[in-house]
Amino acid sequence: MKLTIAIDGPAGAGKSTIAKILAKNFNIMYINTGSMYRAITLKALEQNIPSGEIEELCRLTDSLDMYFQNDRLILNGEDINDKLSLPEISSKVSHYASIPEIRVRLVKLQREMASKFDVVMDGRDIGTVVLKDAAFKFFLTASPEERAQRRFDELKRKGLDVNYEEILKEIIRRDFLDSNREVDPLRKAEDAIEIDTTGLNINEVVNKMSSYINKTLENIFMGDINE
Ligand code: DC
């Protein structure tokens, strides 16, 4: 059986931290789809391509080679992950991520990655679009204030000079854009398990998810033996 774990939810819900731990524990590959949209945004900004220049953006996307190695996105052979969480990228990425022509291309790439490896993949449309048949689907949420605090702590740890109120405003703005765009908006898949992580630490969330996955796998295994 292929092990495929889909995790969706708004920015700052803890998806990537949790997905990395699950990838390690289950010995599978972690695919951070948000970083793929961020990489397109980074390159578009470097080349001064605005989000309205669809043809040029398609050419740019087609010219990029992306793969994951040890949880990190390698873009044209270069590890650009440190640039991807810069506030300038965070504030523009929703615009580039809402372009259908870019989404089609990245979704295709994400499906190819999942067809080759057992994966845990996180994003906004994984359970609803990219991996509709995923064996496990989770939808993680948390209050905007808690998510803003987590992002603030994370950026501070990276040595960036950040302001909590600005991050909160940015999170609320991005929630709105991601949930209200026309193509593949953020929403919970009907068959996803929703976990509100407000007030929970990372280990508590990982334990909840892991015990659900292990129990389900055990039941499938026992079913196979009894047949
Ligand atoms: O998870 P993140 O904050 O790194 O995501 C960056 C942006 O990309 C966010 O605004 C939503 C968008 N995104 C998306 O539209 N679909 C995905 N599968 C992943 C991210």
PDB file of C-alpha atoms and ligand atoms in Angstrom:
ATOM      1  CA  MET A   1       0.000   0.000   0.000  1.00  0.00           C
ATOM      2  CA  LYS A   2       1.198   3.502  -0.846  1.00  0.00           C
ATOM      3  CA  LEU A   3       1.542   5.795   2.152  1.00  0.00           C
ATOM      4  CA  THR A   4       0.271   9.250   1.198  1.00  0.00           C
ATOM      5  CA  ILE A   5      -0.500  11.867   3.821  1.00  0.00           C
ATOM      6  CA  ALA A   6      -2.200  15.125   2.780  1.00  0.00           C
ATOM      7  CA  ILE A   7      -2.162  18.093   5.150  1.00  0.00           C
ATOM      8  CA  ASP A   8      -4.036  21.313   4.431  1.00  0.00           C
ATOM      9  CA  GLY A   9      -4.762  24.406   6.470  1.00  0.00           C
ATOM     10  CA  PRO A  10      -4.156  28.149   6.697  1.00  0.00           C
ATOM     11  CA  ALA A  11      -0.746  29.823   7.089  1.00  0.00           C
ATOM     12  CA  GLY A  12       0.871  29.247  10.473  1.00  0.00           C
ATOM     13  CA  ALA A  13      -1.258  26.250  11.504  1.00  0.00           C
ATOM     14  CA  GLY A  14       1.920  24.217  12.038  1.00  0.00           C
ATOM     15  CA  LYS A  15       1.662  22.170   8.840  1.00  0.00           C
ATOM     16  CA  SER A  16       5.308  22.202   7.781  1.00  0.00           C
ATOM     17  CA  THR A  17       6.807  21.553  11.224  1.00  0.00           C
ATOM     18  CA  ILE A  18       4.409  18.651  11.740  1.00  0.00           C
ATOM     19  CA  ALA A  19       4.824  17.289   8.209  1.00  0.00           C
ATOM     20  CA  LYS A  20       8.622  17.226   8.645  1.00  0.00           C
ATOM     21  CA  ILE A  21       8.326  15.166  11.837  1.00  0.00           C
ATOM     22  CA  LEU A  22       5.825  12.765  10.257  1.00  0.00           C
ATOM     23  CA  ALA A  23       8.117  12.367   7.226  1.00  0.00           C
ATOM     24  CA  LYS A  24      10.979  11.403   9.517  1.00  0.00           C
ATOM     25  CA  ASN A  25       8.911   9.074  11.727  1.00  0.00           C
ATOM     26  CA  PHE A  26       7.306   7.236   8.797  1.00  0.00           C
ATOM     27  CA  ASN A  27      10.460   7.449   6.649  1.00  0.00           C
ATOM     28  CA  ILE A  28       8.703   9.116   3.713  1.00  0.00           C
ATOM     29  CA  MET A  29       9.381  12.231   1.622  1.00  0.00           C
ATOM     30  CA  TYR A  30       8.150  15.679   2.678  1.00  0.00           C
ATOM     31  CA  ILE A  31       6.795  17.898  -0.092  1.00  0.00           C
ATOM     32  CA  ASN A  32       6.112  21.493   0.946  1.00  0.00           C
ATOM     33  CA  THR A  33       3.911  22.807  -1.881  1.00  0.00           C
ATOM     34  CA  GLY A  34       3.798  26.332  -0.417  1.00  0.00           C
ATOM     35  CA  SER A  35       7.534  26.598  -1.035  1.00  0.00           C
ATOM     36  CA  MET A  36       6.924  25.791  -4.719  1.00  0.00           C
ATOM     37  CA  TYR A  37       4.517  28.752  -5.044  1.00  0.00           C
ATOM     38  CA  ARG A  38       7.011  30.863  -3.096  1.00  0.00           C
ATOM     39  CA  ALA A  39       9.830  29.818  -5.467  1.00  0.00           C
ATOM     40  CA  ILE A  40       7.811  30.984  -8.490  1.00  0.00           C
ATOM     41  CA  THR A  41       7.160  34.276  -6.661  1.00  0.00           C
ATOM     42  CA  LEU A  42      10.858  34.681  -5.842  1.00  0.00           C
ATOM     43  CA  LYS A  43      11.938  34.148  -9.444  1.00  0.00           C
ATOM     44  CA  ALA A  44       9.132  36.355 -10.816  1.00  0.00           C
ATOM     45  CA  LEU A  45      10.155  39.201  -8.494  1.00  0.00           C
ATOM     46  CA  GLU A  46      13.838  38.754  -9.368  1.00  0.00           C
ATOM     47  CA  GLN A  47      12.929  39.024 -13.058  1.00  0.00           C
ATOM     48  CA  ASN A  48      10.364  41.815 -12.538  1.00  0.00           C
ATOM     49  CA  ILE A  49       7.460  39.773 -13.899  1.00  0.00           C
ATOM     50  CA  PRO A  50       4.174  41.073 -12.445  1.00  0.00           C
ATOM     51  CA  SER A  51       1.329  38.633 -11.654  1.00  0.00           C
ATOM     52  CA  GLY A  52      -0.644  39.873 -14.690  1.00  0.00           C
ATOM     53  CA  GLU A  53       1.981  38.652 -17.209  1.00  0.00           C
ATOM     54  CA  ILE A  54       0.574  35.142 -17.504  1.00  0.00           C
ATOM     55  CA  GLU A  55       2.489  34.047 -20.620  1.00  0.00           C
ATOM     56  CA  GLU A  56       5.817  35.106 -19.211  1.00  0.00           C
ATOM     57  CA  LEU A  57       5.014  33.452 -15.900  1.00  0.00           C
ATOM     58  CA  CYS A  58       4.169  30.205 -17.687  1.00  0.00           C
ATOM     59  CA  ARG A  59       7.476  30.356 -19.554  1.00  0.00           C
ATOM     60  CA  LEU A  60       9.281  31.014 -16.288  1.00  0.00           C
ATOM     61  CA  THR A  61       7.514  28.129 -14.507  1.00  0.00           C
ATOM     62  CA  ASP A  62       8.279  25.729 -17.380  1.00  0.00           C
ATOM     63  CA  SER A  63      11.946  26.710 -17.288  1.00  0.00           C
ATOM     64  CA  LEU A  64      12.407  25.869 -13.604  1.00  0.00           C
ATOM     65  CA  ASP A  65      13.632  22.525 -12.343  1.00  0.00           C
ATOM     66  CA  MET A  66      12.231  21.731  -8.893  1.00  0.00           C
ATOM     67  CA  TYR A  67      12.741  18.777  -6.612  1.00  0.00           C
ATOM     68  CA  PHE A  68      12.932  18.100  -2.878  1.00  0.00           C
ATOM     69  CA  GLN A  69      15.971  16.844  -1.024  1.00  0.00           C
ATOM     70  CA  ASN A  70      16.023  16.400   2.762  1.00  0.00           C
ATOM     71  CA  ASP A  71      12.841  18.505   3.185  1.00  0.00           C
ATOM     72  CA  ARG A  72      14.309  21.353   1.121  1.00  0.00           C
ATOM     73  CA  LEU A  73      13.279  22.625  -2.269  1.00  0.00           C
ATOM     74  CA  ILE A  74      16.101  22.618  -4.798  1.00  0.00           C
ATOM     75  CA  LEU A  75      15.463  25.095  -7.597  1.00  0.00           C
ATOM     76  CA  ASN A  76      17.671  24.818 -10.700  1.00  0.00           C
ATOM     77  CA  GLY A  77      20.241  23.026  -8.543  1.00  0.00           C
ATOM     78  CA  GLU A  78      20.274  25.712  -5.852  1.00  0.00           C
ATOM     79  CA  ASP A  79      18.964  25.572  -2.262  1.00  0.00           C
ATOM     80  CA  ILE A  80      16.946  28.817  -2.092  1.00  0.00           C
ATOM     81  CA  ASN A  81      14.878  27.954   1.023  1.00  0.00           C
ATOM     82  CA  ASP A  82      16.285  30.729   3.199  1.00  0.00           C
ATOM     83  CA  LYS A  83      14.899  33.351   0.805  1.00  0.00           C
ATOM     84  CA  LEU A  84      11.410  31.866   0.648  1.00  0.00           C
ATOM     85  CA  SER A  85      10.132  33.078   4.025  1.00  0.00           C
ATOM     86  CA  LEU A  86      11.159  36.708   3.483  1.00  0.00           C
ATOM     87  CA  PRO A  87       8.217  39.089   4.161  1.00  0.00           C
ATOM     88  CA  GLU A  88       8.360  40.391   0.571  1.00  0.00           C
ATOM     89  CA  ILE A  89       7.652  36.884  -0.759  1.00  0.00           C
ATOM     90  CA  SER A  90       4.939  36.227   1.854  1.00  0.00           C
ATOM     91  CA  SER A  91       3.086  39.405   0.933  1.00  0.00           C
ATOM     92  CA  LYS A  92       3.089  38.673  -2.853  1.00  0.00           C
ATOM     93  CA  VAL A  93       2.777  34.899  -3.054  1.00  0.00           C
ATOM     94  CA  SER A  94      -1.054  34.750  -2.829  1.00  0.00           C
ATOM     95  CA  HIS A  95      -1.311  36.720  -6.086  1.00  0.00           C
ATOM     96  CA  TYR A  96       0.975  34.360  -8.006  1.00  0.00           C
ATOM     97  CA  ALA A  97      -0.601  31.276  -6.356  1.00  0.00           C
ATOM     98  CA  SER A  98      -4.063  32.307  -7.568  1.00  0.00           C
ATOM     99  CA  ILE A  99      -3.087  32.078 -11.273  1.00  0.00           C
ATOM    100  CA  PRO A 100      -4.752  28.949 -12.765  1.00  0.00           C
ATOM    101  CA  GLU A 101      -1.982  28.401 -15.384  1.00  0.00           C
ATOM    102  CA  ILE A 102       0.654  28.263 -12.632  1.00  0.00           C
ATOM    103  CA  ARG A 103      -1.467  26.001 -10.442  1.00  0.00           C
ATOM    104  CA  VAL A 104      -2.009  23.486 -13.267  1.00  0.00           C
ATOM    105  CA  ARG A 105       1.745  23.226 -13.760  1.00  0.00           C
ATOM    106  CA  LEU A 106       2.632  22.875 -10.095  1.00  0.00           C
ATOM    107  CA  VAL A 107      -0.206  20.429  -9.360  1.00  0.00           C
ATOM    108  CA  LYS A 108       1.085  18.211 -12.211  1.00  0.00           C
ATOM    109  CA  LEU A 109       4.576  18.288 -10.727  1.00  0.00           C
ATOM    110  CA  GLN A 110       3.257  17.554  -7.225  1.00  0.00           C
ATOM    111  CA  ARG A 111       1.295  14.541  -8.505  1.00  0.00           C
ATOM    112  CA  GLU A 112       4.373  13.234 -10.307  1.00  0.00           C
ATOM    113  CA  MET A 113       6.374  13.469  -7.075  1.00  0.00           C
ATOM    114  CA  ALA A 114       3.646  11.615  -5.149  1.00  0.00           C
ATOM    115  CA  SER A 115       3.440   8.886  -7.780  1.00  0.00           C
ATOM    116  CA  LYS A 116       7.144   8.097  -7.380  1.00  0.00           C
ATOM    117  CA  PHE A 117       7.481   8.199  -3.592  1.00  0.00           C
ATOM    118  CA  ASP A 118       5.544   7.729  -0.366  1.00  0.00           C
ATOM    119  CA  VAL A 119       4.934  11.316   0.689  1.00  0.00           C
ATOM    120  CA  VAL A 120       3.548  13.679   3.241  1.00  0.00           C
ATOM    121  CA  MET A 121       2.491  16.773   1.321  1.00  0.00           C
ATOM    122  CA  ASP A 122       1.208  20.023   2.792  1.00  0.00           C
ATOM    123  CA  GLY A 123      -0.542  23.016   1.255  1.00  0.00           C
ATOM    124  CA  ARG A 124      -4.042  24.388   0.668  1.00  0.00           C
ATOM    125  CA  ASP A 125      -5.534  22.042  -1.968  1.00  0.00           C
ATOM    126  CA  ILE A 126      -3.790  18.732  -1.314  1.00  0.00           C
ATOM    127  CA  GLY A 127      -6.768  16.768   0.023  1.00  0.00           C
ATOM    128  CA  THR A 128      -9.260  18.467  -2.303  1.00  0.00           C
ATOM    129  CA  VAL A 129      -7.331  18.583  -5.611  1.00  0.00           C
ATOM    130  CA  VAL A 130      -3.732  17.343  -5.757  1.00  0.00           C
ATOM    131  CA  LEU A 131      -4.093  14.024  -3.919  1.00  0.00           C
ATOM    132  CA  LYS A 132      -7.840  13.427  -3.750  1.00  0.00           C
ATOM    133  CA  ASP A 133      -7.198   9.718  -3.132  1.00  0.00           C
ATOM    134  CA  ALA A 134      -4.651  10.220  -0.340  1.00  0.00           C
ATOM    135  CA  ALA A 135      -4.768   7.450   2.270  1.00  0.00           C
ATOM    136  CA  PHE A 136      -4.750  10.059   5.062  1.00  0.00           C
ATOM    137  CA  LYS A 137      -6.086  13.614   4.986  1.00  0.00           C
ATOM    138  CA  PHE A 138      -5.773  16.173   7.764  1.00  0.00           C
ATOM    139  CA  PHE A 139      -6.949  19.758   8.005  1.00  0.00           C
ATOM    140  CA  LEU A 140      -5.052  21.783  10.622  1.00  0.00           C
ATOM    141  CA  THR A 141      -6.367  25.071  11.985  1.00  0.00           C
ATOM    142  CA  ALA A 142      -5.539  27.481  14.838  1.00  0.00           C
ATOM    143  CA  SER A 143      -6.746  30.933  15.796  1.00  0.00           C
ATOM    144  CA  PRO A 144      -5.236  33.802  13.713  1.00  0.00           C
ATOM    145  CA  GLU A 145      -3.623  35.231  16.888  1.00  0.00           C
ATOM    146  CA  GLU A 146      -1.875  31.973  17.725  1.00  0.00           C
ATOM    147  CA  ARG A 147      -0.737  31.528  14.125  1.00  0.00           C
ATOM    148  CA  ALA A 148       0.629  35.090  14.046  1.00  0.00           C
ATOM    149  CA  GLN A 149       2.532  34.474  17.290  1.00  0.00           C
ATOM    150  CA  ARG A 150       4.079  31.287  15.872  1.00  0.00           C
ATOM    151  CA  ARG A 151       5.166  33.083  12.653  1.00  0.00           C
ATOM    152  CA  PHE A 152       6.532  35.978  14.746  1.00  0.00           C
ATOM    153  CA  ASP A 153       8.603  33.583  16.917  1.00  0.00           C
ATOM    154  CA  GLU A 154       9.857  31.716  13.836  1.00  0.00           C
ATOM    155  CA  LEU A 155      11.001  34.879  12.014  1.00  0.00           C
ATOM    156  CA  LYS A 156      12.559  36.292  15.209  1.00  0.00           C
ATOM    157  CA  ARG A 157      14.543  33.068  15.605  1.00  0.00           C
ATOM    158  CA  LYS A 158      15.851  33.653  12.075  1.00  0.00           C
ATOM    159  CA  GLY A 159      17.070  37.075  13.233  1.00  0.00           C
ATOM    160  CA  LEU A 160      14.510  39.149  11.294  1.00  0.00           C
ATOM    161  CA  ASP A 161      13.159  42.422  12.663  1.00  0.00           C
ATOM    162  CA  VAL A 162       9.384  41.781  12.700  1.00  0.00           C
ATOM    163  CA  ASN A 163       6.232  43.279  14.172  1.00  0.00           C
ATOM    164  CA  TYR A 164       3.458  41.050  15.644  1.00  0.00           C
ATOM    165  CA  GLU A 165       0.556  43.318  14.608  1.00  0.00           C
ATOM    166  CA  GLU A 166       1.790  43.444  11.009  1.00  0.00           C
ATOM    167  CA  ILE A 167       2.138  39.659  10.880  1.00  0.00           C
ATOM    168  CA  LEU A 168      -1.399  39.221  12.266  1.00  0.00           C
ATOM    169  CA  LYS A 169      -2.795  41.600   9.637  1.00  0.00           C
ATOM    170  CA  GLU A 170      -0.866  39.753   6.929  1.00  0.00           C
ATOM    171  CA  ILE A 171      -2.183  36.350   8.114  1.00  0.00           C
ATOM    172  CA  ILE A 172      -5.783  37.563   8.101  1.00  0.00           C
ATOM    173  CA  ARG A 173      -5.318  39.087   4.631  1.00  0.00           C
ATOM    174  CA  ARG A 174      -3.734  35.886   3.292  1.00  0.00           C
ATOM    175  CA  ASP A 175      -6.481  33.690   4.842  1.00  0.00           C
ATOM    176  CA  PHE A 176      -9.016  35.784   2.972  1.00  0.00           C
ATOM    177  CA  LEU A 177      -7.176  35.615  -0.378  1.00  0.00           C
ATOM    178  CA  ASP A 178      -6.429  31.872  -0.102  1.00  0.00           C
ATOM    179  CA  SER A 179     -10.002  30.986   0.918  1.00  0.00           C
ATOM    180  CA  ASN A 180     -11.811  33.228  -1.556  1.00  0.00           C
ATOM    181  CA  ARG A 181      -9.851  32.779  -4.769  1.00  0.00           C
ATOM    182  CA  GLU A 182     -11.689  31.190  -7.687  1.00  0.00           C
ATOM    183  CA  VAL A 183      -9.284  28.318  -8.356  1.00  0.00           C
ATOM    184  CA  ASP A 184      -8.691  25.607  -5.734  1.00  0.00           C
ATOM    185  CA  PRO A 185      -9.469  27.757  -2.670  1.00  0.00           C
ATOM    186  CA  LEU A 186      -8.419  26.635   0.788  1.00  0.00           C
ATOM    187  CA  ARG A 187     -11.094  24.367   2.194  1.00  0.00           C
ATOM    188  CA  LYS A 188     -11.329  21.168   4.167  1.00  0.00           C
ATOM    189  CA  ALA A 189     -11.848  17.985   2.132  1.00  0.00           C
ATOM    190  CA  GLU A 190     -15.032  16.217   3.230  1.00  0.00           C
ATOM    191  CA  ASP A 191     -13.057  13.153   4.277  1.00  0.00           C
ATOM    192  CA  ALA A 192     -10.261  15.073   6.061  1.00  0.00           C
ATOM    193  CA  ILE A 193      -9.791  14.935   9.819  1.00  0.00           C
ATOM    194  CA  GLU A 194      -9.836  18.442  11.277  1.00  0.00           C
ATOM    195  CA  ILE A 195      -7.525  19.258  14.180  1.00  0.00           C
ATOM    196  CA  ASP A 196      -7.655  22.634  15.924  1.00  0.00           C
ATOM    197  CA  THR A 197      -4.084  23.098  17.153  1.00  0.00           C
ATOM    198  CA  THR A 198      -4.796  26.209  19.257  1.00  0.00           C
ATOM    199  CA  GLY A 199      -3.250  25.570  22.666  1.00  0.00           C
ATOM    200  CA  LEU A 200      -1.649  22.288  21.563  1.00  0.00           C
ATOM    201  CA  ASN A 201       2.091  21.856  21.214  1.00  0.00           C
ATOM    202  CA  ILE A 202       3.696  20.221  18.193  1.00  0.00           C
ATOM    203  CA  ASN A 203       4.184  16.851  19.922  1.00  0.00           C
ATOM    204  CA  GLU A 204       0.545  16.656  20.928  1.00  0.00           C
ATOM    205  CA  VAL A 205      -0.577  17.233  17.337  1.00  0.00           C
ATOM    206  CA  VAL A 206       1.987  14.789  15.914  1.00  0.00           C
ATOM    207  CA  ASN A 207       0.895  12.134  18.433  1.00  0.00           C
ATOM    208  CA  LYS A 208      -2.776  12.547  17.531  1.00  0.00           C
ATOM    209  CA  MET A 209      -2.047  12.208  13.824  1.00  0.00           C
ATOM    210  CA  SER A 210       0.454   9.353  14.205  1.00  0.00           C
ATOM    211  CA  SER A 211      -1.818   7.290  16.409  1.00  0.00           C
ATOM    212  CA  TYR A 212      -4.661   7.678  13.900  1.00  0.00           C
ATOM    213  CA  ILE A 213      -2.366   6.652  11.021  1.00  0.00           C
ATOM    214  CA  ASN A 214      -0.885   3.694  12.932  1.00  0.00           C
ATOM    215  CA  LYS A 215      -4.293   2.434  14.046  1.00  0.00           C
ATOM    216  CA  THR A 216      -5.663   2.605  10.504  1.00  0.00           C
ATOM    217  CA  LEU A 217      -2.589   0.849   9.072  1.00  0.00           C
ATOM    218  CA  GLU A 218      -2.873  -1.862  11.735  1.00  0.00           C
ATOM    219  CA  ASN A 219      -6.546  -2.435  10.860  1.00  0.00           C
ATOM    220  CA  ILE A 220      -5.702  -2.710   7.157  1.00  0.00           C
ATOM    221  CA  PHE A 221      -2.861  -5.117   7.961  1.00  0.00           C
ATOM    222  CA  MET A 222      -5.053  -7.268  10.225  1.00  0.00           C
ATOM    223  CA  GLY A 223      -7.770  -7.263   7.557  1.00  0.00           C
ATOM    224  CA  ASP A 224      -5.236  -8.531   5.000  1.00  0.00           C
ATOM    225  CA  ILE A 225      -4.087 -11.327   7.352  1.00  0.00           C
ATOM    226  CA  ASN A 226      -7.638 -12.430   8.153  1.00  0.00           C
ATOM    227  CA  GLU A 227      -8.693 -12.637   4.531  1.00  0.00           C
TER     228      GLU A 227
HETATM  229  O1   DC B   1       2.121  27.456   3.155  1.00  0.00           O
HETATM  230  P1   DC B   1       2.769  28.772   2.682  1.00  0.00           P
HETATM  231  O2   DC B   1       2.422  29.941   3.544  1.00  0.00           O
HETATM  232  O3   DC B   1       4.220  28.660   2.453  1.00  0.00           O
HETATM  233  O4   DC B   1       2.083  29.043   1.247  1.00  0.00           O
HETATM  234  C1   DC B   1       2.440  30.152   0.462  1.00  0.00           C
HETATM  235  C2   DC B   1       1.271  30.592  -0.399  1.00  0.00           C
HETATM  236  O5   DC B   1       1.032  29.661  -1.432  1.00  0.00           O
HETATM  237  C3   DC B   1      -0.052  30.802   0.346  1.00  0.00           C
HETATM  238  O6   DC B   1      -0.509  32.116   0.142  1.00  0.00           O
HETATM  239  C4   DC B   1      -1.012  29.845  -0.282  1.00  0.00           C
HETATM  240  C5   DC B   1      -0.333  29.338  -1.507  1.00  0.00           C
HETATM  241  N1   DC B   1      -0.472  27.899  -1.634  1.00  0.00           N
HETATM  242  C6   DC B   1      -1.462  27.435  -2.465  1.00  0.00           C
HETATM  243  O7   DC B   1      -2.211  28.216  -3.012  1.00  0.00           O
HETATM  244  N2   DC B   1      -1.590  26.097  -2.659  1.00  0.00           N
HETATM  245  C7   DC B   1      -0.783  25.229  -2.045  1.00  0.00           C
HETATM  246  N3   DC B   1      -0.932  23.924  -2.270  1.00  0.00           N
HETATM  247  C8   DC B   1       0.228  25.701  -1.173  1.00  0.00           C
HETATM  248  C9   DC B   1       0.353  27.051  -0.977  1.00  0.00           C
END
